[in-house]
mmCIF file of C-alpha atoms in Angstrom:
data_model
loop_
_atom_site.group_PDB
_atom_site.id
_atom_site.type_symbol
_atom_site.label_atom_id
_atom_site.label_comp_id
_atom_site.label_asym_id
_atom_site.label_seq_id
_atom_site.Cartn_x
_atom_site.Cartn_y
_atom_site.Cartn_z
ATOM 1 C CA UNK A 855 -96.603 -77.857 -82.789
ATOM 2 C CA UNK A 856 -96.012 -79.811 -79.585
ATOM 3 C CA UNK A 857 -94.504 -78.126 -76.537
ATOM 4 C CA UNK A 858 -91.219 -79.846 -77.400
ATOM 5 C CA UNK A 859 -91.268 -78.304 -80.881
ATOM 6 C CA UNK A 860 -91.898 -74.904 -79.311
ATOM 7 C CA UNK A 861 -89.038 -75.357 -76.840
ATOM 8 C CA UNK A 862 -86.560 -76.406 -79.531
ATOM 9 C CA UNK A 863 -87.512 -73.547 -81.870
ATOM 10 C CA UNK A 864 -86.989 -71.071 -79.042
ATOM 11 C CA UNK A 865 -83.732 -72.766 -78.008
ATOM 12 C CA UNK A 866 -82.212 -72.409 -81.466
ATOM 13 C CA UNK A 867 -82.901 -68.665 -81.421
ATOM 14 C CA UNK A 868 -81.597 -68.380 -77.865
ATOM 15 C CA UNK A 869 -78.351 -70.164 -78.676
ATOM 16 C CA UNK A 870 -77.759 -67.987 -81.724
ATOM 17 C CA UNK A 871 -78.178 -64.887 -79.562
ATOM 18 C CA UNK A 872 -75.811 -66.187 -76.860
ATOM 19 C CA UNK A 873 -73.174 -67.052 -79.432
ATOM 20 C CA UNK A 874 -73.228 -63.482 -80.697
ATOM 21 C CA UNK A 875 -72.885 -62.105 -77.170
ATOM 22 C CA UNK A 876 -70.431 -64.621 -75.705
ATOM 23 C CA UNK A 877 -68.326 -66.253 -78.431
ATOM 24 C CA UNK A 878 -66.581 -69.589 -77.935
ATOM 25 C CA UNK A 879 -63.222 -67.855 -77.409
ATOM 26 C CA UNK A 880 -64.618 -66.244 -74.267
ATOM 27 C CA UNK A 881 -66.079 -69.542 -73.032
ATOM 28 C CA UNK A 882 -62.663 -71.145 -73.452
ATOM 29 C CA UNK A 883 -61.212 -68.685 -70.937
ATOM 30 C CA UNK A 884 -63.370 -70.126 -68.154
ATOM 31 C CA UNK A 885 -61.659 -71.415 -65.015
ATOM 32 C CA UNK A 886 -63.393 -74.762 -65.565
ATOM 33 C CA UNK A 887 -62.177 -75.456 -69.105
ATOM 34 C CA UNK A 888 -58.881 -77.130 -68.117
ATOM 35 C CA UNK A 889 -60.422 -78.902 -65.103
ATOM 36 C CA UNK A 890 -60.986 -82.670 -65.145
ATOM 37 C CA UNK A 891 -64.726 -83.352 -64.808
ATOM 38 C CA UNK A 892 -66.054 -85.886 -62.307
ATOM 39 C CA UNK A 893 -67.556 -89.111 -63.644
ATOM 40 C CA UNK A 894 -71.328 -89.305 -63.297
ATOM 41 C CA UNK A 895 -71.139 -92.921 -64.397
ATOM 42 C CA UNK A 896 -68.660 -93.809 -61.642
ATOM 43 C CA UNK A 897 -70.645 -92.064 -58.901
ATOM 44 C CA UNK A 898 -73.867 -93.841 -59.882
ATOM 45 C CA UNK A 899 -72.114 -97.201 -59.680
ATOM 46 C CA UNK A 900 -70.861 -96.570 -56.136
ATOM 47 C CA UNK A 901 -72.522 -98.938 -53.669
ATOM 48 C CA UNK A 902 -72.144 -96.461 -50.788
ATOM 49 C CA UNK A 903 -74.383 -93.889 -52.475
ATOM 50 C CA UNK A 904 -78.092 -93.880 -53.270
ATOM 51 C CA UNK A 905 -77.954 -93.560 -57.054
ATOM 52 C CA UNK A 906 -80.246 -90.530 -56.841
ATOM 53 C CA UNK A 907 -79.541 -87.655 -59.221
ATOM 54 C CA UNK A 908 -81.221 -84.832 -57.310
ATOM 55 C CA UNK A 909 -82.506 -82.092 -59.559
ATOM 56 C CA UNK A 910 -82.837 -78.371 -59.025
ATOM 57 C CA UNK A 911 -85.621 -76.835 -61.112
ATOM 58 C CA UNK A 912 -88.048 -74.024 -60.472
ATOM 59 C CA UNK A 913 -90.846 -74.804 -62.924
ATOM 60 C CA UNK A 914 -91.801 -76.966 -65.887
ATOM 61 C CA UNK A 915 -94.198 -76.703 -68.849
ATOM 62 C CA UNK A 916 -96.367 -79.494 -67.444
ATOM 63 C CA UNK A 917 -96.523 -78.363 -63.798
ATOM 64 C CA UNK A 918 -95.992 -74.618 -63.976
ATOM 65 C CA UNK A 919 -94.149 -73.061 -61.024
ATOM 66 C CA UNK A 920 -92.916 -75.791 -58.671
ATOM 67 C CA UNK A 921 -90.650 -73.868 -56.319
ATOM 68 C CA UNK A 922 -89.654 -70.308 -57.136
ATOM 69 C CA UNK A 923 -87.832 -69.556 -53.894
ATOM 70 C CA UNK A 924 -85.508 -72.436 -52.974
ATOM 71 C CA UNK A 925 -81.895 -71.168 -52.907
ATOM 72 C CA UNK A 926 -79.468 -73.023 -55.134
ATOM 73 C CA UNK A 927 -76.640 -73.149 -52.598
ATOM 74 C CA UNK A 928 -78.641 -74.539 -49.672
ATOM 75 C CA UNK A 929 -80.678 -76.932 -51.794
ATOM 76 C CA UNK A 930 -77.871 -78.508 -53.787
ATOM 77 C CA UNK A 931 -75.517 -78.745 -50.826
ATOM 78 C CA UNK A 932 -78.362 -80.279 -48.819
ATOM 79 C CA UNK A 933 -79.009 -82.809 -51.559
ATOM 80 C CA UNK A 934 -75.436 -84.037 -51.371
ATOM 81 C CA UNK A 935 -75.378 -84.095 -47.575
ATOM 82 C CA UNK A 936 -78.582 -86.144 -47.736
ATOM 83 C CA UNK A 937 -76.845 -88.860 -49.740
ATOM 84 C CA UNK A 938 -77.622 -88.080 -53.378
ATOM 85 C CA UNK A 939 -75.063 -89.411 -55.850
ATOM 86 C CA UNK A 940 -75.114 -86.419 -58.181
ATOM 87 C CA UNK A 941 -76.905 -83.225 -59.099
ATOM 88 C CA UNK A 942 -78.948 -82.175 -62.100
ATOM 89 C CA UNK A 943 -79.382 -78.457 -62.692
ATOM 90 C CA UNK A 944 -81.885 -76.988 -65.170
ATOM 91 C CA UNK A 945 -80.375 -74.063 -67.057
ATOM 92 C CA UNK A 946 -83.265 -73.351 -69.431
ATOM 93 C CA UNK A 947 -84.848 -70.011 -68.514
ATOM 94 C CA UNK A 948 -87.924 -69.645 -70.706
ATOM 95 C CA UNK A 949 -89.644 -72.925 -69.856
ATOM 96 C CA UNK A 950 -87.997 -74.133 -66.636
ATOM 97 C CA UNK A 951 -87.012 -70.932 -64.846
ATOM 98 C CA UNK A 952 -83.349 -71.895 -64.663
ATOM 99 C CA UNK A 953 -80.194 -70.029 -65.577
ATOM 100 C CA UNK A 954 -76.523 -70.743 -66.172
ATOM 101 C CA UNK A 955 -75.656 -69.118 -62.850
ATOM 102 C CA UNK A 956 -77.605 -71.854 -61.045
ATOM 103 C CA UNK A 957 -75.093 -74.394 -62.277
ATOM 104 C CA UNK A 958 -72.017 -72.317 -61.479
ATOM 105 C CA UNK A 959 -73.383 -71.709 -57.982
ATOM 106 C CA UNK A 960 -73.984 -75.423 -57.477
ATOM 107 C CA UNK A 961 -70.456 -76.112 -58.752
ATOM 108 C CA UNK A 962 -68.865 -73.736 -56.259
ATOM 109 C CA UNK A 963 -70.458 -75.472 -53.288
ATOM 110 C CA UNK A 964 -70.401 -79.148 -54.300
ATOM 111 C CA UNK A 965 -67.758 -81.735 -55.115
ATOM 112 C CA UNK A 966 -69.892 -84.212 -57.018
ATOM 113 C CA UNK A 967 -70.907 -84.793 -60.641
ATOM 114 C CA UNK A 968 -73.305 -82.168 -62.016
ATOM 115 C CA UNK A 969 -75.490 -82.832 -65.038
ATOM 116 C CA UNK A 970 -76.382 -79.790 -67.086
ATOM 117 C CA UNK A 971 -80.064 -80.298 -67.916
ATOM 118 C CA UNK A 972 -81.046 -78.346 -71.011
ATOM 119 C CA UNK A 973 -82.140 -78.846 -74.592
ATOM 120 C CA UNK A 974 -78.898 -79.236 -76.517
ATOM 121 C CA UNK A 975 -79.149 -78.472 -80.228
ATOM 122 C CA UNK A 976 -75.720 -77.003 -80.984
ATOM 123 C CA UNK A 977 -72.030 -77.633 -80.291
ATOM 124 C CA UNK A 978 -71.868 -74.236 -78.599
ATOM 125 C CA UNK A 979 -73.951 -75.581 -75.687
ATOM 126 C CA UNK A 980 -71.496 -78.414 -75.090
ATOM 127 C CA UNK A 981 -68.581 -76.004 -74.767
ATOM 128 C CA UNK A 982 -70.747 -73.716 -72.668
ATOM 129 C CA UNK A 983 -71.591 -76.602 -70.319
ATOM 130 C CA UNK A 984 -67.892 -77.250 -69.701
ATOM 131 C CA UNK A 985 -67.281 -73.541 -69.107
ATOM 132 C CA UNK A 986 -70.010 -73.516 -66.436
ATOM 133 C CA UNK A 987 -68.458 -76.390 -64.505
ATOM 134 C CA UNK A 988 -70.712 -79.227 -65.638
ATOM 135 C CA UNK A 989 -69.492 -82.818 -65.646
ATOM 136 C CA UNK A 990 -72.143 -84.283 -67.929
ATOM 137 C CA UNK A 991 -74.666 -83.151 -70.520
ATOM 138 C CA UNK A 992 -78.077 -84.387 -71.587
ATOM 139 C CA UNK A 993 -78.785 -85.240 -75.206
ATOM 140 C CA UNK A 994 -82.455 -85.855 -75.999
ATOM 141 C CA UNK A 995 -83.063 -88.439 -78.730
ATOM 142 C CA UNK A 996 -86.532 -87.050 -79.458
ATOM 143 C CA UNK A 997 -85.020 -83.844 -80.875
ATOM 144 C CA UNK A 998 -81.732 -85.077 -82.374
ATOM 145 C CA UNK A 999 -80.806 -87.362 -85.246
ATOM 146 C CA UNK A 1000 -78.356 -90.207 -84.798
ATOM 147 C CA UNK A 1001 -75.698 -88.165 -86.594
ATOM 148 C CA UNK A 1002 -76.271 -85.193 -84.301
ATOM 149 C CA UNK A 1003 -75.976 -87.356 -81.185
ATOM 150 C CA UNK A 1004 -72.725 -88.780 -82.502
ATOM 151 C CA UNK A 1005 -71.267 -85.354 -83.324
ATOM 152 C CA UNK A 1006 -72.348 -83.688 -80.092
ATOM 153 C CA UNK A 1007 -71.404 -86.686 -77.993
ATOM 154 C CA UNK A 1008 -67.920 -86.913 -79.460
ATOM 155 C CA UNK A 1009 -67.364 -83.227 -78.764
ATOM 156 C CA UNK A 1010 -68.537 -83.691 -75.181
ATOM 157 C CA UNK A 1011 -66.192 -86.637 -74.674
ATOM 158 C CA UNK A 1012 -63.276 -84.678 -76.145
ATOM 159 C CA UNK A 1013 -63.861 -82.129 -73.351
ATOM 160 C CA UNK A 1014 -64.046 -84.840 -70.687
ATOM 161 C CA UNK A 1015 -67.821 -84.591 -70.289
ATOM 162 C CA UNK A 1016 -70.024 -87.659 -70.084
ATOM 163 C CA UNK A 1017 -73.244 -87.922 -72.083
ATOM 164 C CA UNK A 1018 -76.605 -89.020 -70.740
ATOM 165 C CA UNK A 1019 -78.745 -89.961 -73.736
ATOM 166 C CA UNK A 1020 -82.449 -89.564 -72.996
ATOM 167 C CA UNK A 1021 -84.873 -91.880 -74.795
ATOM 168 C CA UNK A 1022 -88.597 -92.585 -74.635
ATOM 169 C CA UNK A 1023 -88.965 -95.684 -76.819
ATOM 170 C CA UNK A 1024 -87.247 -98.409 -78.851
ATOM 171 C CA UNK A 1025 -87.063 -96.307 -81.999
ATOM 172 C CA UNK A 1026 -85.126 -93.504 -80.300
ATOM 173 C CA UNK A 1027 -82.750 -96.021 -78.727
ATOM 174 C CA UNK A 1028 -82.008 -97.733 -82.020
ATOM 175 C CA UNK A 1029 -81.404 -94.543 -83.995
ATOM 176 C CA UNK A 1030 -79.187 -92.662 -81.512
ATOM 177 C CA UNK A 1031 -77.206 -95.096 -79.333
ATOM 178 C CA UNK A 1032 -73.522 -94.689 -80.242
ATOM 179 C CA UNK A 1033 -70.790 -96.221 -78.046
ATOM 180 C CA UNK A 1034 -68.390 -93.483 -79.197
ATOM 181 C CA UNK A 1035 -70.704 -90.769 -77.904
ATOM 182 C CA UNK A 1036 -72.792 -92.063 -75.000
ATOM 183 C CA UNK A 1037 -71.892 -93.225 -71.474
ATOM 184 C CA UNK A 1038 -75.320 -93.403 -69.841
ATOM 185 C CA UNK A 1039 -78.839 -94.018 -71.134
ATOM 186 C CA UNK A 1040 -81.789 -92.347 -69.446
ATOM 187 C CA UNK A 1041 -85.366 -93.487 -69.940
ATOM 188 C CA UNK A 1042 -87.837 -90.637 -69.528
ATOM 189 C CA UNK A 1043 -91.100 -92.001 -68.168
ATOM 190 C CA UNK A 1044 -92.936 -88.835 -69.210
ATOM 191 C CA UNK A 1045 -94.693 -88.804 -72.564
ATOM 192 C CA UNK A 1046 -93.569 -85.558 -74.201
ATOM 193 C CA UNK A 1047 -96.788 -85.236 -76.176
ATOM 194 C CA UNK A 1048 -99.421 -85.496 -73.439
ATOM 195 C CA UNK A 1049 -97.187 -85.300 -70.293
ATOM 196 C CA UNK A 1050 -98.567 -88.563 -68.888
ATOM 197 C CA UNK A 1051 -96.103 -90.541 -66.767
ATOM 198 C CA UNK A 1052 -95.668 -94.298 -66.432
ATOM 199 C CA UNK A 1053 -92.795 -96.122 -64.757
ATOM 200 C CA UNK A 1054 -93.659 -99.062 -67.001
ATOM 201 C CA UNK A 1055 -91.706 -97.249 -69.724
ATOM 202 C CA UNK A 1056 -88.467 -97.825 -67.827
ATOM 203 C CA UNK A 1057 -89.451 -101.395 -67.028
ATOM 204 C CA UNK A 1058 -90.175 -102.195 -70.665
ATOM 205 C CA UNK A 1059 -86.952 -100.659 -71.995
ATOM 206 C CA UNK A 1060 -84.595 -101.994 -69.315
ATOM 207 C CA UNK A 1061 -83.599 -105.136 -71.203
ATOM 208 C CA UNK A 1062 -83.211 -103.272 -74.488
ATOM 209 C CA UNK A 1063 -80.372 -101.115 -73.175
ATOM 210 C CA UNK A 1064 -76.974 -102.879 -73.444
ATOM 211 C CA UNK A 1065 -75.294 -103.564 -70.104
ATOM 212 C CA UNK A 1066 -72.224 -101.473 -70.921
ATOM 213 C CA UNK A 1067 -74.300 -98.323 -70.452
ATOM 214 C CA UNK A 1068 -75.337 -97.145 -67.000
ATOM 215 C CA UNK A 1069 -79.130 -97.090 -66.964
ATOM 216 C CA UNK A 1070 -80.919 -94.056 -65.561
ATOM 217 C CA UNK A 1071 -84.657 -93.685 -65.031
ATOM 218 C CA UNK A 1072 -86.221 -90.211 -65.156
ATOM 219 C CA UNK A 1073 -89.579 -88.680 -64.153
ATOM 220 C CA UNK A 1074 -92.365 -90.035 -61.991
ATOM 221 C CA UNK A 1075 -90.237 -91.503 -59.202
ATOM 222 C CA UNK A 1076 -91.697 -90.685 -55.790
ATOM 223 C CA UNK A 1077 -90.891 -93.468 -53.304
ATOM 224 C CA UNK A 1078 -88.136 -95.777 -52.139
ATOM 225 C CA UNK A 1079 -90.243 -98.628 -53.505
ATOM 226 C CA UNK A 1080 -90.100 -97.088 -56.991
ATOM 227 C CA UNK A 1081 -86.305 -96.992 -56.790
ATOM 228 C CA UNK A 1082 -86.024 -100.551 -55.495
ATOM 229 C CA UNK A 1083 -88.316 -101.889 -58.217
ATOM 230 C CA UNK A 1084 -86.334 -100.253 -60.997
ATOM 231 C CA UNK A 1085 -83.003 -101.114 -59.435
ATOM 232 C CA UNK A 1086 -84.099 -104.756 -59.599
ATOM 233 C CA UNK A 1087 -84.313 -104.567 -63.398
ATOM 234 C CA UNK A 1088 -80.918 -102.929 -63.865
ATOM 235 C CA UNK A 1089 -81.202 -99.193 -63.201
ATOM 236 C CA UNK A 1090 -78.416 -97.515 -61.226
ATOM 237 C CA UNK A 1091 -79.409 -93.857 -61.637
ATOM 238 C CA UNK A 1092 -82.673 -92.284 -60.458
ATOM 239 C CA UNK A 1093 -83.240 -88.707 -61.591
ATOM 240 C CA UNK A 1094 -85.693 -86.968 -59.266
ATOM 241 C CA UNK A 1095 -86.699 -83.314 -59.309
ATOM 242 C CA UNK A 1096 -90.348 -82.490 -58.767
ATOM 243 C CA UNK A 1097 -90.684 -84.983 -55.897
ATOM 244 C CA UNK A 1098 -88.185 -82.891 -53.940
ATOM 245 C CA UNK A 1099 -88.724 -79.404 -55.343
ATOM 246 C CA UNK A 1100 -92.434 -79.238 -54.532
ATOM 247 C CA UNK A 1101 -91.444 -79.114 -50.844
ATOM 248 C CA UNK A 1102 -90.415 -75.854 -49.184
ATOM 249 C CA UNK A 1103 -87.118 -77.510 -48.216
ATOM 250 C CA UNK A 1104 -86.287 -79.852 -51.130
ATOM 251 C CA UNK A 1105 -83.099 -81.084 -49.471
ATOM 252 C CA UNK A 1106 -85.082 -82.348 -46.471
ATOM 253 C CA UNK A 1107 -87.448 -84.240 -48.745
ATOM 254 C CA UNK A 1108 -84.403 -85.838 -50.376
ATOM 255 C CA UNK A 1109 -82.953 -86.770 -46.978
ATOM 256 C CA UNK A 1110 -86.217 -88.406 -45.927
ATOM 257 C CA UNK A 1111 -86.340 -90.509 -49.098
ATOM 258 C CA UNK A 1112 -82.708 -91.592 -48.770
ATOM 259 C CA UNK A 1113 -83.399 -92.660 -45.164
ATOM 260 C CA UNK A 1114 -86.371 -94.721 -46.346
ATOM 261 C CA UNK A 1115 -84.235 -96.287 -49.046
ATOM 262 C CA UNK A 1116 -81.505 -97.209 -46.568
ATOM 263 C CA UNK A 1117 -84.053 -98.638 -44.157
ATOM 264 C CA UNK A 1118 -85.466 -100.792 -46.956
ATOM 265 C CA UNK A 1119 -81.989 -101.975 -47.901
ATOM 266 C CA UNK A 1120 -81.206 -102.810 -44.276
ATOM 267 C CA UNK A 1121 -84.325 -104.955 -43.980
ATOM 268 C CA UNK A 1122 -83.409 -106.756 -47.200
ATOM 269 C CA UNK A 1123 -80.004 -107.667 -45.761
ATOM 270 C CA UNK A 1124 -81.486 -109.197 -42.598
#
């Protein structure tokens, strides 16, 4: 089994347990259920923002513990004050050290789109995401069939949530891209089998993604130059987590990168 297989097997058990403890009827009583979510797509297309989706995560299977002590409130609020376009919050506990409360905390302190980053395998998680205050959900093509993406995506859209479909190659794109279910397409530059990272993955897939979808690049981005290079081939969203979280003050690392990006843009305009 790959690490992804292990994660998904554990996630299915975890979701079954949560459903027995907190049924959908309780989720539907959440304060956030009737609220109108913010559009991740719209925020990424804004020219006055950086396009950065700043991620809060404590650890990962490939890197181990990244930052166990950064507070959610200060970090996420700092990300937005630094000029990020949106937030991504890991809610997986077993493998990424996250929790649902991280997202609800981020929601209380930020008026911006929040992506719930988790391994979605069941409709329950879509409803749960809305109940936590998320605006968008991640669907990973490597672990879902085309029919599952369509079903989960339609449910998300019925709740006002946008769907970021994560792909790694042409095959995943072809089998799972449904206009009725997906608003944004994210290319993960990390190989899920050996954890190697190459930004060439985003470069190679850029022209394969239809223009009606907002293109997001994920993993391996570290510099303003990386963002500029991928923006040049059509990407408008840049999901960055480890680059910021490995610093003691992730929000300051984000601010420094945004300043570099703006300085580069200013030079380009001269």
